[in-house]
Short mmCIF file of C-alpha atoms in Angstrom, two decimals:
data_model
loop_
_atom_site.label_atom_id
_atom_site.label_comp_id
_atom_site.label_asym_id
_atom_site.label_seq_id
_atom_site.Cartn_x
_atom_site.Cartn_y
_atom_site.Cartn_z
CA MET A 1 -3.28 -29.86 21.04
CA GLU A 2 -2.21 -26.51 20.18
CA THR A 3 -4.81 -23.31 18.79
CA GLY A 4 -2.30 -21.16 17.44
CA GLY A 5 -3.86 -17.98 17.84
CA TYR A 6 -1.74 -15.27 18.39
CA LYS A 7 -3.72 -12.08 16.95
CA GLY A 8 -1.66 -9.49 15.57
CA THR A 9 0.12 -8.61 19.35
CA GLY A 10 2.98 -9.54 21.70
CA HIS A 11 5.38 -12.32 20.19
CA GLN A 12 4.87 -14.00 17.09
CA ILE A 13 6.32 -17.50 15.78
CA SER A 14 5.58 -19.60 12.65
CA LYS A 15 3.75 -23.21 13.10
CA ALA A 16 7.49 -24.17 12.10
CA GLU A 17 8.36 -22.97 14.82
CA LEU A 18 7.05 -23.51 16.85
CA TYR A 19 6.51 -27.07 16.57
CA ALA A 20 10.17 -27.53 16.86
CA LEU A 21 10.15 -26.58 19.89
CA PHE A 22 8.15 -29.04 21.27
CA GLU A 23 10.22 -31.73 19.45
CA ARG A 24 13.00 -30.33 21.17
CA ARG A 25 12.09 -29.21 24.06
CA LEU A 26 8.60 -31.81 24.82
CA GLY A 27 10.18 -34.28 22.78
CA LEU A 28 6.83 -34.03 20.63
CA SER A 29 6.16 -34.99 16.52
CA PRO A 30 4.78 -32.99 14.95
CA ALA A 31 2.47 -35.78 13.90
CA SER A 32 1.19 -36.46 17.59
CA VAL A 33 0.18 -32.03 17.92
CA LEU A 34 -2.80 -31.72 16.96
CA ASN A 35 -3.94 -28.29 16.35
CA GLU A 36 -7.78 -26.38 16.92
CA TYR A 37 -9.31 -23.61 14.68
CA GLY A 38 -12.18 -22.10 15.99
CA MET A 39 -13.87 -18.85 17.79
CA THR A 40 -16.07 -17.85 20.10
CA GLU A 41 -19.23 -17.77 17.67
CA LEU A 42 -18.74 -21.08 17.03
CA SER A 43 -20.18 -24.38 18.50
CA SER A 44 -18.15 -26.65 16.38
CA GLN A 45 -14.16 -27.24 15.89
CA PHE A 46 -11.83 -27.54 13.05
CA TYR A 47 -8.79 -30.02 13.69
CA THR A 48 -5.18 -30.70 12.16
CA ARG A 49 -3.14 -33.18 12.71
CA GLY A 50 1.37 -31.85 12.87
CA LEU A 51 2.19 -29.54 9.65
CA GLY A 52 0.82 -28.19 6.43
CA LYS A 53 -2.27 -30.54 6.59
CA PRO A 54 -5.89 -29.40 5.74
CA HIS A 55 -7.89 -28.93 8.88
CA MET A 56 -11.02 -30.88 8.40
CA GLY A 57 -14.13 -29.90 10.86
CA PRO A 58 -17.83 -32.38 11.50
CA PRO A 59 -19.75 -33.06 8.77
CA TRP A 60 -22.04 -30.40 10.64
CA LEU A 61 -18.92 -28.13 9.27
CA ARG A 62 -18.05 -26.09 6.65
CA ALA A 63 -16.17 -24.17 5.27
CA LEU A 64 -15.53 -21.95 1.42
CA VAL A 65 -12.62 -19.85 0.49
CA ILE A 66 -13.59 -17.37 -0.25
CA ASP A 67 -11.93 -14.50 -2.49
CA PRO A 68 -12.61 -11.32 -1.60
CA GLU A 69 -11.82 -9.19 -4.81
CA THR A 70 -15.06 -11.77 -6.47
CA ASP A 71 -16.59 -12.83 -3.92
CA GLU A 72 -17.08 -16.12 -4.43
CA GLU A 73 -15.53 -18.79 -3.75
CA VAL A 74 -11.81 -19.61 -4.82
CA PRO A 75 -10.32 -22.76 -7.41
CA LEU A 76 -8.30 -25.61 -5.54
CA GLY A 77 -4.69 -24.19 -4.45
CA ALA A 78 -5.95 -21.30 -4.67
CA THR A 79 -5.99 -17.84 -1.11
CA GLY A 80 -9.12 -16.43 -0.59
CA VAL A 81 -10.73 -15.70 3.27
CA LEU A 82 -13.24 -18.46 4.40
CA ARG A 83 -16.75 -17.89 5.13
CA ILE A 84 -17.90 -20.81 7.46
CA PHE A 85 -21.38 -22.79 8.52
CA ASP A 86 -21.41 -23.83 11.64
CA LEU A 87 -25.02 -25.49 11.87
CA ALA A 88 -24.56 -26.33 15.41
CA ASN A 89 -25.06 -22.30 15.75
CA ILE A 90 -28.86 -23.10 16.72
CA GLY A 91 -28.59 -20.56 19.55
CA SER A 92 -26.97 -17.07 17.36
CA VAL A 93 -26.63 -16.86 13.45
CA LEU A 94 -25.22 -20.20 11.51
CA ALA A 95 -22.45 -17.98 8.45
CA LEU A 96 -19.81 -16.61 8.93
CA GLN A 97 -17.17 -13.94 7.47
CA THR A 98 -13.87 -14.09 9.10
CA GLN A 99 -10.98 -12.36 7.46
CA ASP A 100 -8.84 -15.59 8.17
CA LEU A 101 -6.36 -16.74 5.36
CA ALA A 102 -5.89 -20.06 3.77
CA ILE A 103 -6.00 -22.27 0.84
CA ARG A 104 -8.91 -24.49 -0.91
CA ARG A 105 -7.92 -28.27 -1.08
CA GLU A 106 -9.41 -30.74 -1.96
CA GLN A 107 -11.32 -31.66 2.06
CA GLY A 108 -11.23 -28.81 3.95
CA PHE A 109 -8.70 -25.83 3.63
CA GLU A 110 -5.46 -25.54 5.00
CA LEU A 111 -4.08 -22.19 7.78
CA ILE A 112 -2.36 -19.61 6.45
CA GLY A 113 -3.90 -17.15 9.43
CA ARG A 114 -5.56 -13.72 10.15
CA SER A 115 -5.10 -11.67 7.07
CA PRO A 116 -2.48 -9.17 7.74
CA ALA A 117 -4.49 -5.70 6.74
CA ALA A 118 -7.12 -6.99 8.83
CA LEU A 119 -7.40 -5.78 12.77
CA PRO A 120 -6.58 -7.54 14.91
CA ARG A 121 -9.82 -9.16 17.25
CA GLY A 122 -9.59 -11.88 19.53
CA CYS A 123 -9.84 -12.82 23.44
CA SER A 124 -6.46 -12.87 23.80
CA ARG A 125 -6.22 -9.28 22.48
CA ALA A 126 -7.51 -7.18 25.42
CA ALA A 127 -4.71 -9.70 27.78
CA ASP A 128 -2.37 -8.46 24.89
CA GLU A 129 -2.99 -4.75 25.73
CA ALA A 130 -3.11 -5.06 29.82
CA LEU A 131 -0.06 -6.51 29.60
CA SER A 132 1.77 -4.06 27.17
CA ALA A 133 -0.12 -1.42 29.14
CA THR A 134 1.81 -2.30 31.95
CA ARG A 135 4.98 -2.54 31.38
CA MET B 1 28.22 17.95 -18.31
CA ASN B 2 27.73 21.34 -17.12
CA THR B 3 24.08 21.97 -16.17
CA ALA B 4 22.53 23.51 -19.39
CA GLU B 5 23.17 20.47 -20.66
CA ARG B 6 21.64 17.80 -17.92
CA ALA B 7 18.59 19.37 -18.43
CA ALA B 8 18.64 19.81 -22.29
CA ALA B 9 18.92 15.85 -22.14
CA LEU B 10 16.61 14.99 -19.15
CA GLN B 11 14.44 17.27 -20.66
CA ILE B 12 14.44 14.93 -23.68
CA ALA B 13 14.31 11.62 -21.69
CA SER B 14 11.09 12.59 -19.64
CA ALA B 15 9.26 13.71 -22.82
CA PRO B 16 7.54 10.54 -23.05
CA PHE B 17 6.22 10.44 -19.25
CA PRO B 18 3.17 12.99 -19.60
CA PHE B 19 2.41 12.29 -15.35
CA LEU B 20 5.81 13.95 -14.72
CA GLY B 21 4.08 17.08 -16.03
CA LYS B 22 6.58 19.99 -17.88
CA VAL B 23 10.21 18.89 -17.74
CA THR B 24 12.10 21.95 -19.23
CA VAL B 25 15.76 23.51 -19.76
CA ALA B 26 14.30 26.29 -18.32
CA GLY B 27 11.93 25.20 -15.25
CA LEU B 28 14.92 22.58 -14.04
CA ARG B 29 17.65 25.46 -14.45
CA GLU B 30 15.36 27.62 -12.17
CA LEU B 31 14.78 25.10 -9.72
CA VAL B 32 18.96 24.99 -9.61
CA ALA B 33 18.69 28.57 -9.41
CA ALA B 34 16.02 28.18 -7.07
CA GLU B 35 17.72 25.49 -4.29
CA LEU B 36 21.08 26.46 -4.75
CA GLY B 37 21.46 30.77 -5.60
CA HIS B 38 22.24 31.23 -9.52
CA SER B 39 21.16 27.88 -11.61
CA GLU B 40 25.46 28.22 -13.20
CA ILE B 41 25.96 27.49 -9.57
CA LEU B 42 26.70 23.79 -9.66
CA ASP B 43 29.35 24.69 -13.04
CA ASN B 44 31.43 27.01 -11.99
CA PHE B 45 31.78 30.39 -8.80
CA GLN B 46 28.95 32.76 -9.21
CA LEU B 47 28.28 35.87 -6.81
CA ARG B 48 25.63 35.69 -4.66
CA ALA B 49 24.91 37.15 -2.07
CA GLY B 50 27.42 39.03 -2.08
CA GLN B 51 30.93 36.22 -2.37
CA PHE B 52 31.40 33.56 -4.87
CA SER B 53 30.15 30.27 -4.44
CA LYS B 54 29.70 26.88 -6.16
CA ALA B 55 27.84 23.93 -4.91
CA VAL B 56 29.40 20.53 -4.27
CA PRO B 57 26.64 17.91 -4.96
CA PRO B 58 26.60 14.94 -3.71
CA ALA B 59 29.01 12.52 -5.61
CA THR B 60 27.23 9.31 -5.06
CA ILE B 61 22.68 9.03 -3.92
CA LEU B 62 21.32 6.33 -4.30
CA HIS B 63 17.47 6.13 -4.45
CA ILE B 64 15.39 3.75 -2.86
CA ILE B 65 12.36 3.76 -5.24
CA SER B 66 8.99 2.03 -4.78
CA GLY B 67 6.71 0.29 -7.09
CA ASN B 68 3.67 1.97 -7.50
CA THR B 69 4.62 5.58 -7.88
CA PRO B 70 7.32 6.00 -10.62
CA ALA B 71 6.32 8.71 -11.35
CA ALA B 72 8.34 10.21 -7.66
CA GLY B 73 11.06 7.09 -8.67
CA LEU B 74 11.52 9.86 -11.90
CA GLN B 75 12.13 12.77 -10.71
CA SER B 76 13.44 11.73 -7.84
CA LEU B 77 16.65 10.57 -10.17
CA THR B 78 16.43 13.49 -13.32
CA ARG B 79 17.38 15.70 -9.47
CA GLY B 80 19.86 13.56 -8.87
CA LEU B 81 20.92 13.70 -12.81
CA LEU B 82 20.52 17.42 -13.23
CA LEU B 83 23.25 18.00 -9.91
CA GLY B 84 25.21 15.31 -11.97
CA SER B 85 25.61 13.08 -8.97
CA GLN B 86 26.46 9.41 -9.16
CA SER B 87 22.23 7.95 -9.05
CA ARG B 88 21.95 4.38 -7.92
CA CYS B 89 18.64 3.37 -8.63
CA LYS B 90 17.26 -0.13 -6.16
CA ILE B 91 13.77 -0.66 -7.47
CA PRO B 92 11.55 -3.15 -6.59
CA SER B 93 12.16 -6.89 -7.60
CA SER B 94 8.88 -6.40 -9.70
CA GLY B 95 11.21 -4.43 -12.17
CA LEU B 96 10.52 -1.25 -13.65
CA PRO B 97 9.52 -0.46 -16.83
CA GLU B 98 9.69 2.93 -16.71
CA LEU B 99 12.87 3.78 -14.93
CA GLU B 100 14.25 1.55 -17.95
CA GLU B 101 12.60 3.75 -20.29
CA PHE B 102 13.63 6.80 -18.99
CA CYS B 103 17.78 6.11 -19.08
CA ARG B 104 17.42 4.00 -22.66
CA ALA B 105 16.92 8.04 -24.14
CA LEU B 106 19.31 9.36 -22.58
CA PRO B 107 22.97 10.33 -23.42
CA PRO B 108 25.81 7.96 -22.46
CA GLU B 109 27.73 11.12 -20.23
CA LEU B 110 24.53 10.19 -18.22
CA GLN B 111 23.51 6.76 -18.46
CA ALA B 112 27.12 6.75 -16.99
CA LEU B 113 25.56 7.98 -13.99
CA VAL B 114 22.86 5.41 -13.37
CA GLU B 115 22.85 1.96 -11.66
CA ILE B 116 20.28 -0.40 -11.19
CA SER B 117 19.55 -2.51 -9.19
CA PRO B 118 16.36 -5.08 -7.72
CA THR B 119 18.79 -5.59 -5.30
CA LEU B 120 20.90 -3.90 -3.13
CA PRO B 121 23.93 -3.91 -2.76
CA GLU B 122 26.11 -3.11 0.96
CA GLU B 123 27.75 -0.73 -0.99
CA TRP B 124 25.52 1.34 -2.35
CA LEU B 125 24.23 1.19 1.02
CA THR B 126 27.94 2.26 2.87
CA SER B 127 29.10 4.47 0.55
CA ALA B 128 25.34 6.84 -0.72
CA ASP B 129 26.32 10.28 -0.18
CA ALA B 130 22.83 10.88 0.15
CA VAL B 131 20.30 8.22 0.30
CA ILE B 132 16.50 8.68 -0.40
CA VAL B 133 13.93 6.38 0.51
CA PHE B 134 10.47 6.27 -0.74
CA GLY B 135 8.48 3.28 0.85
CA SER B 136 6.45 2.72 3.74
CA ASP B 137 6.66 3.83 7.34
CA GLU B 138 8.91 0.70 8.12
CA THR B 139 11.21 0.33 4.92
CA ILE B 140 11.92 3.73 6.23
CA ALA B 141 12.50 3.25 9.57
CA HIS B 142 14.17 0.42 8.09
CA PHE B 143 17.22 2.98 6.48
CA ARG B 144 17.12 5.27 8.72
CA SER B 145 18.53 3.08 11.37
CA LEU B 146 21.61 1.70 8.65
CA VAL B 147 22.38 5.13 6.96
CA HIS B 148 25.13 7.00 9.51
CA PRO B 149 24.88 10.19 10.62
CA GLU B 150 26.64 12.27 8.21
CA GLN B 151 25.16 10.70 5.05
CA ILE B 152 22.16 12.50 3.83
CA PHE B 153 18.93 10.69 4.34
CA VAL B 154 15.65 11.89 2.83
CA ALA B 155 12.51 10.01 2.99
CA HIS B 156 8.88 10.41 1.18
CA GLY B 157 6.79 8.21 3.60
CA HIS B 158 2.97 7.69 3.94
CA ARG B 159 0.64 10.89 2.82
CA VAL B 160 -2.54 11.20 3.93
CA SER B 161 -4.61 13.77 1.38
CA PHE B 162 -7.42 15.09 1.64
CA GLY B 163 -9.77 17.38 -0.88
CA ILE B 164 -12.21 20.34 -0.10
CA VAL B 165 -15.94 21.16 -2.59
CA PHE B 166 -17.09 24.81 -0.86
CA ASP B 167 -19.52 25.34 -3.65
CA ASP B 168 -20.24 23.45 -7.19
CA PRO B 169 -23.60 22.62 -7.61
CA GLU B 170 -23.89 21.46 -10.96
CA PHE B 171 -21.26 18.87 -9.28
CA ARG B 172 -19.13 20.02 -12.40
CA SER B 173 -15.95 18.66 -10.27
CA VAL B 174 -17.15 14.88 -10.11
CA ALA B 175 -14.96 13.99 -13.06
CA GLY B 176 -12.17 15.31 -11.90
CA ALA B 177 -12.12 14.05 -8.74
CA ALA B 178 -12.33 10.96 -8.93
CA ARG B 179 -9.73 11.22 -11.80
CA ASP B 180 -7.32 12.09 -9.08
CA ILE B 181 -8.47 9.82 -6.21
CA SER B 182 -8.03 5.98 -9.08
CA ILE B 183 -4.48 8.07 -11.35
CA PHE B 184 -2.13 5.58 -9.57
CA ASP B 185 -4.61 3.00 -8.03
CA GLN B 186 -4.85 6.16 -4.73
CA GLN B 187 -1.61 6.14 -3.47
CA GLY B 188 0.54 8.25 -4.67
CA CYS B 189 2.02 11.38 -2.66
CA LEU B 190 -1.45 14.18 -3.45
CA SER B 191 -3.92 10.77 -4.03
CA PRO B 192 -6.95 12.24 -1.90
CA GLN B 193 -8.38 9.43 0.90
CA VAL B 194 -11.14 12.15 1.80
CA LEU B 195 -13.52 14.72 0.11
CA PHE B 196 -15.16 17.16 1.98
CA VAL B 197 -17.85 18.51 0.24
CA ARG B 198 -19.90 21.38 2.19
CA ASN B 199 -23.12 21.32 -0.27
CA GLN B 200 -25.72 18.31 -0.96
CA PRO B 201 -22.47 15.73 -0.36
CA ARG B 202 -24.89 12.64 -0.09
CA GLU B 203 -25.74 13.27 -3.85
CA TYR B 204 -22.05 14.55 -4.67
CA ALA B 205 -20.77 10.84 -3.32
CA ALA B 206 -23.86 9.20 -5.85
CA ARG B 207 -22.35 11.22 -8.61
CA LEU B 208 -18.83 10.32 -7.53
CA ALA B 209 -19.61 6.42 -8.02
CA GLU B 210 -21.05 7.00 -11.09
CA GLU B 211 -17.76 8.70 -12.47
CA MET B 212 -15.93 5.75 -10.50
CA GLU B 213 -16.77 3.17 -12.22
CA ARG B 214 -16.40 4.89 -15.22
CA TYR B 215 -13.00 5.88 -14.73
CA GLN B 216 -12.37 2.34 -13.65
CA ALA B 217 -13.97 1.11 -17.10
CA GLN B 218 -10.51 2.39 -18.94
CA GLU B 219 -7.84 2.12 -16.22
CA PRO B 220 -8.33 -0.63 -13.95
CA ARG B 221 -6.96 -0.99 -10.69
CA ALA B 222 -4.16 -3.52 -10.44
CA LYS B 223 -4.54 -6.60 -8.55
CA LEU B 224 -4.45 -6.63 -5.07
CA THR B 225 -3.50 -9.20 -2.53
CA PRO B 226 -5.65 -11.25 -0.62
CA ALA B 227 -5.92 -9.38 2.46
CA GLU B 228 -5.93 -5.76 0.96
CA ALA B 229 -9.41 -6.96 -0.11
CA ALA B 230 -10.15 -9.28 2.61
CA ALA B 231 -9.77 -5.48 4.31
CA ILE B 232 -12.00 -3.63 1.91
CA ARG B 233 -14.78 -5.79 2.28
CA GLY B 234 -14.14 -6.01 6.23
CA LEU B 235 -14.74 -2.13 5.93
CA ARG B 236 -17.72 -2.51 3.50
CA GLU B 237 -19.55 -4.56 5.46
CA GLU B 238 -18.66 -1.92 8.70
CA ILE B 239 -20.38 0.97 6.90
CA THR B 240 -23.38 -1.65 6.00
CA PHE B 241 -24.09 -2.26 9.33
CA ARG B 242 -23.69 1.58 10.66
CA ALA B 243 -26.08 1.60 7.89
CA ALA B 244 -28.49 -1.02 9.50
CA ASN B 245 -28.35 0.70 11.61
CA GLY B 246 -29.68 4.21 11.27
CA GLU B 247 -26.34 6.01 11.56
CA PRO B 248 -25.80 8.27 8.54
CA VAL B 249 -24.21 6.48 6.19
CA ALA B 250 -24.54 5.40 3.30
CA LEU B 251 -22.64 3.01 0.64
CA TRP B 252 -21.27 2.11 -3.01
CA GLN B 253 -19.58 0.04 -4.77
CA SER B 254 -18.73 -2.02 -7.83
CA LEU B 255 -20.38 -4.91 -7.87
CA ARG B 256 -18.74 -8.29 -7.87
CA SER B 257 -15.45 -6.72 -7.85
CA THR B 258 -13.45 -4.06 -5.07
CA LYS B 259 -12.48 -1.72 -7.22
CA TRP B 260 -13.65 1.37 -5.79
CA THR B 261 -16.40 2.38 -3.09
CA VAL B 262 -17.33 4.97 -2.47
CA ILE B 263 -18.71 6.15 1.51
CA PHE B 264 -20.87 8.31 2.97
CA ALA B 265 -20.61 9.27 6.08
CA GLU B 266 -21.40 13.09 7.73
CA THR B 267 -19.37 14.88 10.60
CA GLY B 268 -20.99 15.98 13.56
CA ALA B 269 -18.59 18.49 14.85
CA ALA B 270 -17.51 20.55 11.47
CA PRO B 271 -19.38 22.72 9.19
CA ALA B 272 -18.26 20.69 6.29
CA ARG B 273 -19.44 16.60 5.59
CA HIS B 274 -17.14 14.13 4.29
CA LEU B 275 -17.39 11.48 1.92
CA LEU B 276 -14.59 8.86 2.14
CA ILE B 277 -13.23 7.36 -1.04
CA ALA B 278 -11.67 3.36 -1.10
#
């Protein structure tokens, strides 16, 4: 299982390249690699398997793909930003507006990644910055 | 064609584009004189600073033109043609109809000097005597790394412009400010990103918001990418959060769209107060 998330700094390669490397170096076909999509602010996670397939979550976790221009849900097949509702977030806010881009699918969403215009935020960012400062 | 004849043709071709300002034969000749010392120095030897001299323009100029400011591209081409240089224009892949319309209005002698392409042939870059680039910092860095030291390189990159309102008790400048901000979708070199307002800044911001709404109803902004729209939403959320925490900021925004946003923020250090507009 890989969790992606290069957080906008350091080395970046596409998911297809990463999976090609898994296949070459580790002998794992894309269909045997799972991706987890989640974040500190969530109690639950979305998962997908292989390349080009939508992410799905458990029944208490839902996501809407929102058109940031209108703040409404996009039609099927269109791109927007993810708004996530996690009922397991008992001790904190249950709805989260992310700046992660995704395509709305019949079931779930296909993750594109962090909106390039957004400021990088995330846990690996601080470590990356510390590393680049010492280089 | 001599300089005056080229200037006359450029005046005619510029006429349908009011955003270029007033392009006149006299103005173009003055431009040559101001830059090179004599308005006919491109045509013949002229007495200048006690010596006879003649100006030789770059044989070929490559203009790399960005899509959001056709005015900049047309001005660059106008100047290249005024010099009489072969002018090769790399336009955005989405095309630039203004440039093509401009060229159709030129006489055949000047049309022959213009080449337009949405792709950049390798030979255009290597053979140009001068390379003029309009674009982002990344675009400019890219082309800077490709030109040779003997090629003239002129870059027009990102600009940040701001306005200052010293004293306007009746808010007469508000409609003009909204127009300056909104024209070219706030992507022109002189598009103000910030206004510093000395008196009644919060009231000024509220009135500016009304004018922004009015302007957008007449001249709607182009569609943004989801990432750009998301960045505006993110900024609006940040300001809403800061306002809810009692900070001296305020937000006005278009409903169900990201068409316009006015942010008021007090600047602690400076005597003026400022508004930020996205």
